[in-house]
């Protein structure tokens, strides 16, 4: 340690950084974490995963109660009212409880929170609010921020990013969502359920890039059934705000006649980009790649000895659980253990209703690599989904035609995000579709649909 202040200094206290700091401290390393935000937990806990899921849950409850959808279960509702301020209060409760929880965990594990913005002055030294801190190992976990759309100014009143779209004080009449990805569909769902008309403008020919083709098609069908207007292969060329509304000019992605849409809320959700501005990476001898990311080796070390990077700031899916697992792995690697993350098996989930989830390869990617067998099972044939009258979607299992090893699992179902964990675990253990087909699942559960889809790979499921 000699003249080092810390064994490990983590920059950023999101799911990557706070987990890395706690794990490093648990492994006996003297650890600090620099965070410029007023609370710990990063994007995910403050303005991402947690507040969005709090609103998705609350808005679904409101929608079910107010739309008369509960009548089919013999539950009559009348006079249901929205108290948006209380709904926001409940969101903030969830956020405050969880961010406060990280502060407690830091204290419990003796991680020092160094409050302020960190910038490198050399490979082993950063300056935080004028104070120099020297560490033997520095982990960059600075996360990502909203990608701006050139020519479109986010004013956080009418033209929104994901953070201001979580905080609207009134339900918009018409929300135009630019970008049919995860944020657009989740936050679009929130405001749709609370009464807004929602139009999604997507540049590509399908929503939800990166997901299995059949899943993308089915998802679009279900969102349209819910009343979303979805304009694919369409680009936004201008957004002009006037007072409390905006005029959005769109045209076909391939070029053609322009048209305009009027809206009182416009959500810009075209992706996120890594946070490296203001870090003075050059002082550490580091550079970013073409996409602005910090490249790492498989152990999360960078090209500079003693400097490591994890989470949204490095290549790979921008997901909290990926960042967390990398946080554990990097701390273990720094401590001389072997920390590994299997980047081939990071599940992804869209928390709409129904949920949409996948792990492993899409059918398109798997087919490009070799011969595959595909088994599908519709949720309408799953007894639990039928019993609760929410039977949209399907499970799809993709296996190697020769070895039967499962290569990908894709699910659209009410609790797809929970179900996908079973598939991820089976695949992590190298399961074949036969392994899954012969695993006993409790009845009646949604997970039985995974077993039946695996049976469909081998021949025939029982119930379809
Ligand atoms: P971040 O969480 O972005 O944290 C980085 C932290 O570093 C920030 O707090 C920042 O203030 C701090 N920082 C940056 N630079 C400095 C500096 N120089 N000095 C000091 N501090 C600094 N992912 C999921 O898996 N599931 C979800 O349901 C989900 N929902 C989301 C919903 C929304 C609306 C958004 C925007 C994102 C969502 N995500 C979700 C993505 C998830 O939030 C990110 O993948 C995750 O937060 C990345 O973690 P991270 O630790 O890499 O970075
Ligand atoms: P995204 O990458 O999921 O989707 C962006 C969409 O915008 C894409 O479909 C893209 O084709 C489209 N697009 C890009 N430029 C466009 C343009 N000019 N006009 C119209 N469409 C355009 O990005 P999003 O939704 O902003 O989310 C960012 C990241 O946050 C995601 O990649 C995800 O990793 C993370 N996230 C994860 C969640 C989850 O796990 N449930 C929830 C929310 C965010």
mmCIF file of N, CA, C and O in Angstrom, residues 161-210:
data_model
loop_
_atom_site.group_PDB
_atom_site.id
_atom_site.type_symbol
_atom_site.label_atom_id
_atom_site.label_comp_id
_atom_site.label_asym_id
_atom_site.label_seq_id
_atom_site.Cartn_x
_atom_site.Cartn_y
_atom_site.Cartn_z
ATOM 1 N N UNK A 161 -36.402 13.333 -22.112
ATOM 2 C CA UNK A 161 -35.555 12.144 -22.134
ATOM 3 C C UNK A 161 -36.165 11.154 -21.138
ATOM 4 O O UNK A 161 -37.217 11.434 -20.542
ATOM 5 N N UNK A 162 -35.504 10.014 -20.925
ATOM 6 C CA UNK A 162 -36.139 8.989 -20.079
ATOM 7 C C UNK A 162 -36.341 9.493 -18.655
ATOM 8 O O UNK A 162 -37.294 9.101 -17.987
ATOM 9 N N UNK A 163 -35.466 10.381 -18.174
ATOM 10 C CA UNK A 163 -35.598 10.848 -16.792
ATOM 11 C C UNK A 163 -36.819 11.753 -16.641
ATOM 12 O O UNK A 163 -37.654 11.538 -15.752
ATOM 13 N N UNK A 164 -36.952 12.739 -17.527
ATOM 14 C CA UNK A 164 -38.123 13.625 -17.375
ATOM 15 C C UNK A 164 -39.412 12.890 -17.732
ATOM 16 O O UNK A 164 -40.484 13.237 -17.224
ATOM 17 N N UNK A 165 -39.320 11.851 -18.565
ATOM 18 C CA UNK A 165 -40.528 11.081 -18.901
ATOM 19 C C UNK A 165 -41.010 10.248 -17.712
ATOM 20 O O UNK A 165 -42.129 9.754 -17.713
ATOM 21 N N UNK A 166 -40.151 10.079 -16.711
ATOM 22 C CA UNK A 166 -40.575 9.359 -15.492
ATOM 23 C C UNK A 166 -41.278 10.303 -14.524
ATOM 24 O O UNK A 166 -41.888 9.859 -13.562
ATOM 25 N N UNK A 167 -41.137 11.607 -14.776
ATOM 26 C CA UNK A 167 -41.539 12.578 -13.747
ATOM 27 C C UNK A 167 -42.688 13.484 -14.157
ATOM 28 O O UNK A 167 -42.980 14.453 -13.463
ATOM 29 N N UNK A 168 -43.348 13.207 -15.280
ATOM 30 C CA UNK A 168 -44.406 14.106 -15.765
ATOM 31 C C UNK A 168 -45.471 14.327 -14.695
ATOM 32 O O UNK A 168 -45.960 13.371 -14.084
ATOM 33 N N UNK A 169 -45.856 15.597 -14.519
ATOM 34 C CA UNK A 169 -46.830 15.922 -13.468
ATOM 35 C C UNK A 169 -48.269 15.715 -13.936
ATOM 36 O O UNK A 169 -49.193 15.737 -13.139
ATOM 37 N N UNK A 170 -48.459 15.558 -15.247
ATOM 38 C CA UNK A 170 -49.814 15.299 -15.772
ATOM 39 C C UNK A 170 -49.698 14.298 -16.910
ATOM 40 O O UNK A 170 -48.648 14.196 -17.554
ATOM 41 N N UNK A 171 -50.775 13.557 -17.153
ATOM 42 C CA UNK A 171 -50.754 12.560 -18.234
ATOM 43 C C UNK A 171 -50.887 13.294 -19.568
ATOM 44 O O UNK A 171 -51.832 14.061 -19.760
ATOM 45 N N UNK A 172 -49.931 13.090 -20.492
ATOM 46 C CA UNK A 172 -50.056 13.767 -21.785
ATOM 47 C C UNK A 172 -51.257 13.236 -22.572
ATOM 48 O O UNK A 172 -51.696 12.117 -22.330
ATOM 49 N N UNK A 173 -51.740 14.070 -23.509
ATOM 50 C CA UNK A 173 -52.830 13.581 -24.374
ATOM 51 C C UNK A 173 -52.251 12.679 -25.446
ATOM 52 O O UNK A 173 -52.754 11.616 -25.743
ATOM 53 N N UNK A 174 -51.152 13.147 -26.041
ATOM 54 C CA UNK A 174 -50.518 12.369 -27.105
ATOM 55 C C UNK A 174 -49.006 12.393 -26.922
ATOM 56 O O UNK A 174 -48.395 13.463 -26.979
ATOM 57 N N UNK A 175 -48.432 11.230 -26.690
ATOM 58 C CA UNK A 175 -46.978 11.133 -26.546
ATOM 59 C C UNK A 175 -46.406 10.492 -27.811
ATOM 60 O O UNK A 175 -46.853 9.409 -28.212
ATOM 61 N N UNK A 176 -45.447 11.176 -28.435
ATOM 62 C CA UNK A 176 -44.731 10.559 -29.551
ATOM 63 C C UNK A 176 -43.402 10.059 -29.009
ATOM 64 O O UNK A 176 -42.651 10.799 -28.373
ATOM 65 N N UNK A 177 -43.153 8.778 -29.220
ATOM 66 C CA UNK A 177 -41.920 8.164 -28.744
ATOM 67 C C UNK A 177 -40.984 7.994 -29.942
ATOM 68 O O UNK A 177 -41.358 7.349 -30.925
ATOM 69 N N UNK A 178 -39.820 8.608 -29.873
ATOM 70 C CA UNK A 178 -38.851 8.449 -30.972
ATOM 71 C C UNK A 178 -37.912 7.315 -30.583
ATOM 72 O O UNK A 178 -37.099 7.448 -29.670
ATOM 73 N N UNK A 179 -38.042 6.162 -31.268
ATOM 74 C CA UNK A 179 -37.225 4.991 -30.959
ATOM 75 C C UNK A 179 -38.065 3.892 -30.336
ATOM 76 O O UNK A 179 -38.534 4.018 -29.210
ATOM 77 N N UNK A 180 -38.257 2.809 -31.082
ATOM 78 C CA UNK A 180 -39.078 1.688 -30.600
ATOM 79 C C UNK A 180 -38.231 0.638 -29.910
ATOM 80 O O UNK A 180 -38.325 -0.554 -30.208
ATOM 81 N N UNK A 181 -37.383 1.091 -28.990
ATOM 82 C CA UNK A 181 -36.558 0.160 -28.218
ATOM 83 C C UNK A 181 -37.156 -0.059 -26.841
ATOM 84 O O UNK A 181 -38.354 0.168 -26.618
ATOM 85 N N UNK A 182 -36.309 -0.467 -25.906
ATOM 86 C CA UNK A 182 -36.789 -0.851 -24.582
ATOM 87 C C UNK A 182 -37.402 0.327 -23.822
ATOM 88 O O UNK A 182 -38.495 0.224 -23.265
ATOM 89 N N UNK A 183 -36.699 1.466 -23.799
ATOM 90 C CA UNK A 183 -37.204 2.604 -23.028
ATOM 91 C C UNK A 183 -38.506 3.109 -23.629
ATOM 92 O O UNK A 183 -39.490 3.352 -22.926
ATOM 93 N N UNK A 184 -38.535 3.245 -24.950
ATOM 94 C CA UNK A 184 -39.737 3.759 -25.614
ATOM 95 C C UNK A 184 -40.956 2.907 -25.314
ATOM 96 O O UNK A 184 -42.041 3.432 -25.030
ATOM 97 N N UNK A 185 -40.785 1.588 -25.340
ATOM 98 C CA UNK A 185 -41.941 0.705 -25.138
ATOM 99 C C UNK A 185 -42.329 0.624 -23.668
ATOM 100 O O UNK A 185 -43.515 0.573 -23.338
ATOM 101 N N UNK A 186 -41.326 0.630 -22.766
ATOM 102 C CA UNK A 186 -41.677 0.593 -21.333
ATOM 103 C C UNK A 186 -42.346 1.899 -20.899
ATOM 104 O O UNK A 186 -43.429 1.884 -20.305
ATOM 105 N N UNK A 187 -41.701 3.028 -21.187
ATOM 106 C CA UNK A 187 -42.290 4.298 -20.722
ATOM 107 C C UNK A 187 -43.530 4.655 -21.539
ATOM 108 O O UNK A 187 -44.477 5.250 -21.022
ATOM 109 N N UNK A 188 -43.541 4.258 -22.813
ATOM 110 C CA UNK A 188 -44.760 4.422 -23.620
ATOM 111 C C UNK A 188 -45.911 3.652 -22.981
ATOM 112 O O UNK A 188 -47.042 4.143 -22.893
ATOM 113 N N UNK A 189 -45.630 2.434 -22.487
ATOM 114 C CA UNK A 189 -46.668 1.626 -21.827
ATOM 115 C C UNK A 189 -47.191 2.326 -20.581
ATOM 116 O O UNK A 189 -48.401 2.334 -20.321
ATOM 117 N N UNK A 190 -46.278 2.915 -19.793
ATOM 118 C CA UNK A 190 -46.709 3.604 -18.567
ATOM 119 C C UNK A 190 -47.756 4.665 -18.900
ATOM 120 O O UNK A 190 -48.862 4.680 -18.361
ATOM 121 N N UNK A 191 -47.419 5.563 -19.847
ATOM 122 C CA UNK A 191 -48.320 6.701 -20.111
ATOM 123 C C UNK A 191 -49.551 6.272 -20.891
ATOM 124 O O UNK A 191 -50.621 6.846 -20.736
ATOM 125 N N UNK A 192 -49.420 5.224 -21.691
ATOM 126 C CA UNK A 192 -50.583 4.678 -22.411
ATOM 127 C C UNK A 192 -51.600 4.164 -21.392
ATOM 128 O O UNK A 192 -52.785 4.441 -21.475
ATOM 129 N N UNK A 193 -51.104 3.388 -20.401
ATOM 130 C CA UNK A 193 -52.014 2.818 -19.391
ATOM 131 C C UNK A 193 -52.685 3.908 -18.563
ATOM 132 O O UNK A 193 -53.774 3.719 -18.052
ATOM 133 N N UNK A 194 -51.989 5.054 -18.441
ATOM 134 C CA UNK A 194 -52.568 6.138 -17.641
ATOM 135 C C UNK A 194 -53.464 7.035 -18.492
ATOM 136 O O UNK A 194 -54.005 8.027 -18.002
ATOM 137 N N UNK A 195 -53.583 6.721 -19.789
ATOM 138 C CA UNK A 195 -54.571 7.436 -20.606
ATOM 139 C C UNK A 195 -54.048 8.148 -21.843
ATOM 140 O O UNK A 195 -54.850 8.689 -22.613
ATOM 141 N N UNK A 196 -52.737 8.186 -22.062
ATOM 142 C CA UNK A 196 -52.222 8.904 -23.237
ATOM 143 C C UNK A 196 -52.397 8.079 -24.510
ATOM 144 O O UNK A 196 -52.416 6.848 -24.466
ATOM 145 N N UNK A 197 -52.521 8.783 -25.629
ATOM 146 C CA UNK A 197 -52.377 8.114 -26.922
ATOM 147 C C UNK A 197 -50.858 8.046 -27.156
ATOM 148 O O UNK A 197 -50.146 9.029 -26.872
ATOM 149 N N UNK A 198 -50.362 6.924 -27.632
ATOM 150 C CA UNK A 198 -48.907 6.808 -27.833
ATOM 151 C C UNK A 198 -48.590 6.385 -29.266
ATOM 152 O O UNK A 198 -49.125 5.397 -29.770
ATOM 153 N N UNK A 199 -47.745 7.178 -29.906
ATOM 154 C CA UNK A 199 -47.271 6.849 -31.259
ATOM 155 C C UNK A 199 -45.771 6.602 -31.180
ATOM 156 O O UNK A 199 -45.024 7.449 -30.673
ATOM 157 N N UNK A 200 -45.346 5.444 -31.665
ATOM 158 C CA UNK A 200 -43.916 5.102 -31.644
ATOM 159 C C UNK A 200 -43.357 5.263 -33.061
ATOM 160 O O UNK A 200 -43.906 4.696 -34.011
ATOM 161 N N UNK A 201 -42.292 6.042 -33.185
ATOM 162 C CA UNK A 201 -41.652 6.228 -34.494
ATOM 163 C C UNK A 201 -40.303 5.504 -34.458
ATOM 164 O O UNK A 201 -39.429 5.847 -33.656
ATOM 165 N N UNK A 202 -40.155 4.492 -35.273
ATOM 166 C CA UNK A 202 -38.938 3.660 -35.261
ATOM 167 C C UNK A 202 -38.270 3.715 -36.630
ATOM 168 O O UNK A 202 -38.910 3.512 -37.652
ATOM 169 N N UNK A 203 -36.979 3.962 -36.617
ATOM 170 C CA UNK A 203 -36.209 4.094 -37.859
ATOM 171 C C UNK A 203 -36.120 2.770 -38.626
ATOM 172 O O UNK A 203 -36.251 2.733 -39.844
ATOM 173 N N UNK A 204 -35.928 1.677 -37.897
ATOM 174 C CA UNK A 204 -35.761 0.370 -38.556
ATOM 175 C C UNK A 204 -37.115 -0.196 -38.987
ATOM 176 O O UNK A 204 -38.160 0.347 -38.639
ATOM 177 N N UNK A 205 -37.085 -1.340 -39.697
ATOM 178 C CA UNK A 205 -38.356 -1.893 -40.179
ATOM 179 C C UNK A 205 -39.105 -2.677 -39.103
ATOM 180 O O UNK A 205 -40.220 -3.145 -39.337
ATOM 181 N N UNK A 206 -38.488 -2.845 -37.912
ATOM 182 C CA UNK A 206 -39.171 -3.513 -36.807
ATOM 183 C C UNK A 206 -38.747 -2.882 -35.490
ATOM 184 O O UNK A 206 -37.638 -2.351 -35.385
ATOM 185 N N UNK A 207 -39.612 -3.003 -34.467
ATOM 186 C CA UNK A 207 -39.235 -2.514 -33.136
ATOM 187 C C UNK A 207 -38.286 -3.525 -32.461
ATOM 188 O O UNK A 207 -38.072 -4.618 -32.999
ATOM 189 N N UNK A 208 -37.752 -3.171 -31.338
ATOM 190 C CA UNK A 208 -36.929 -4.033 -30.482
ATOM 191 C C UNK A 208 -35.736 -4.696 -31.183
ATOM 192 O O UNK A 208 -35.651 -5.931 -31.272
ATOM 193 N N UNK A 209 -34.800 -3.883 -31.675
ATOM 194 C CA UNK A 209 -33.632 -4.444 -32.337
ATOM 195 C C UNK A 209 -32.850 -5.368 -31.399
ATOM 196 O O UNK A 209 -32.819 -5.141 -30.193
ATOM 197 N N UNK A 210 -32.255 -6.406 -31.982
ATOM 198 C CA UNK A 210 -31.431 -7.323 -31.174
ATOM 199 C C UNK A 210 -32.209 -8.519 -30.688
ATOM 200 O O UNK A 210 -31.631 -9.520 -30.282
#
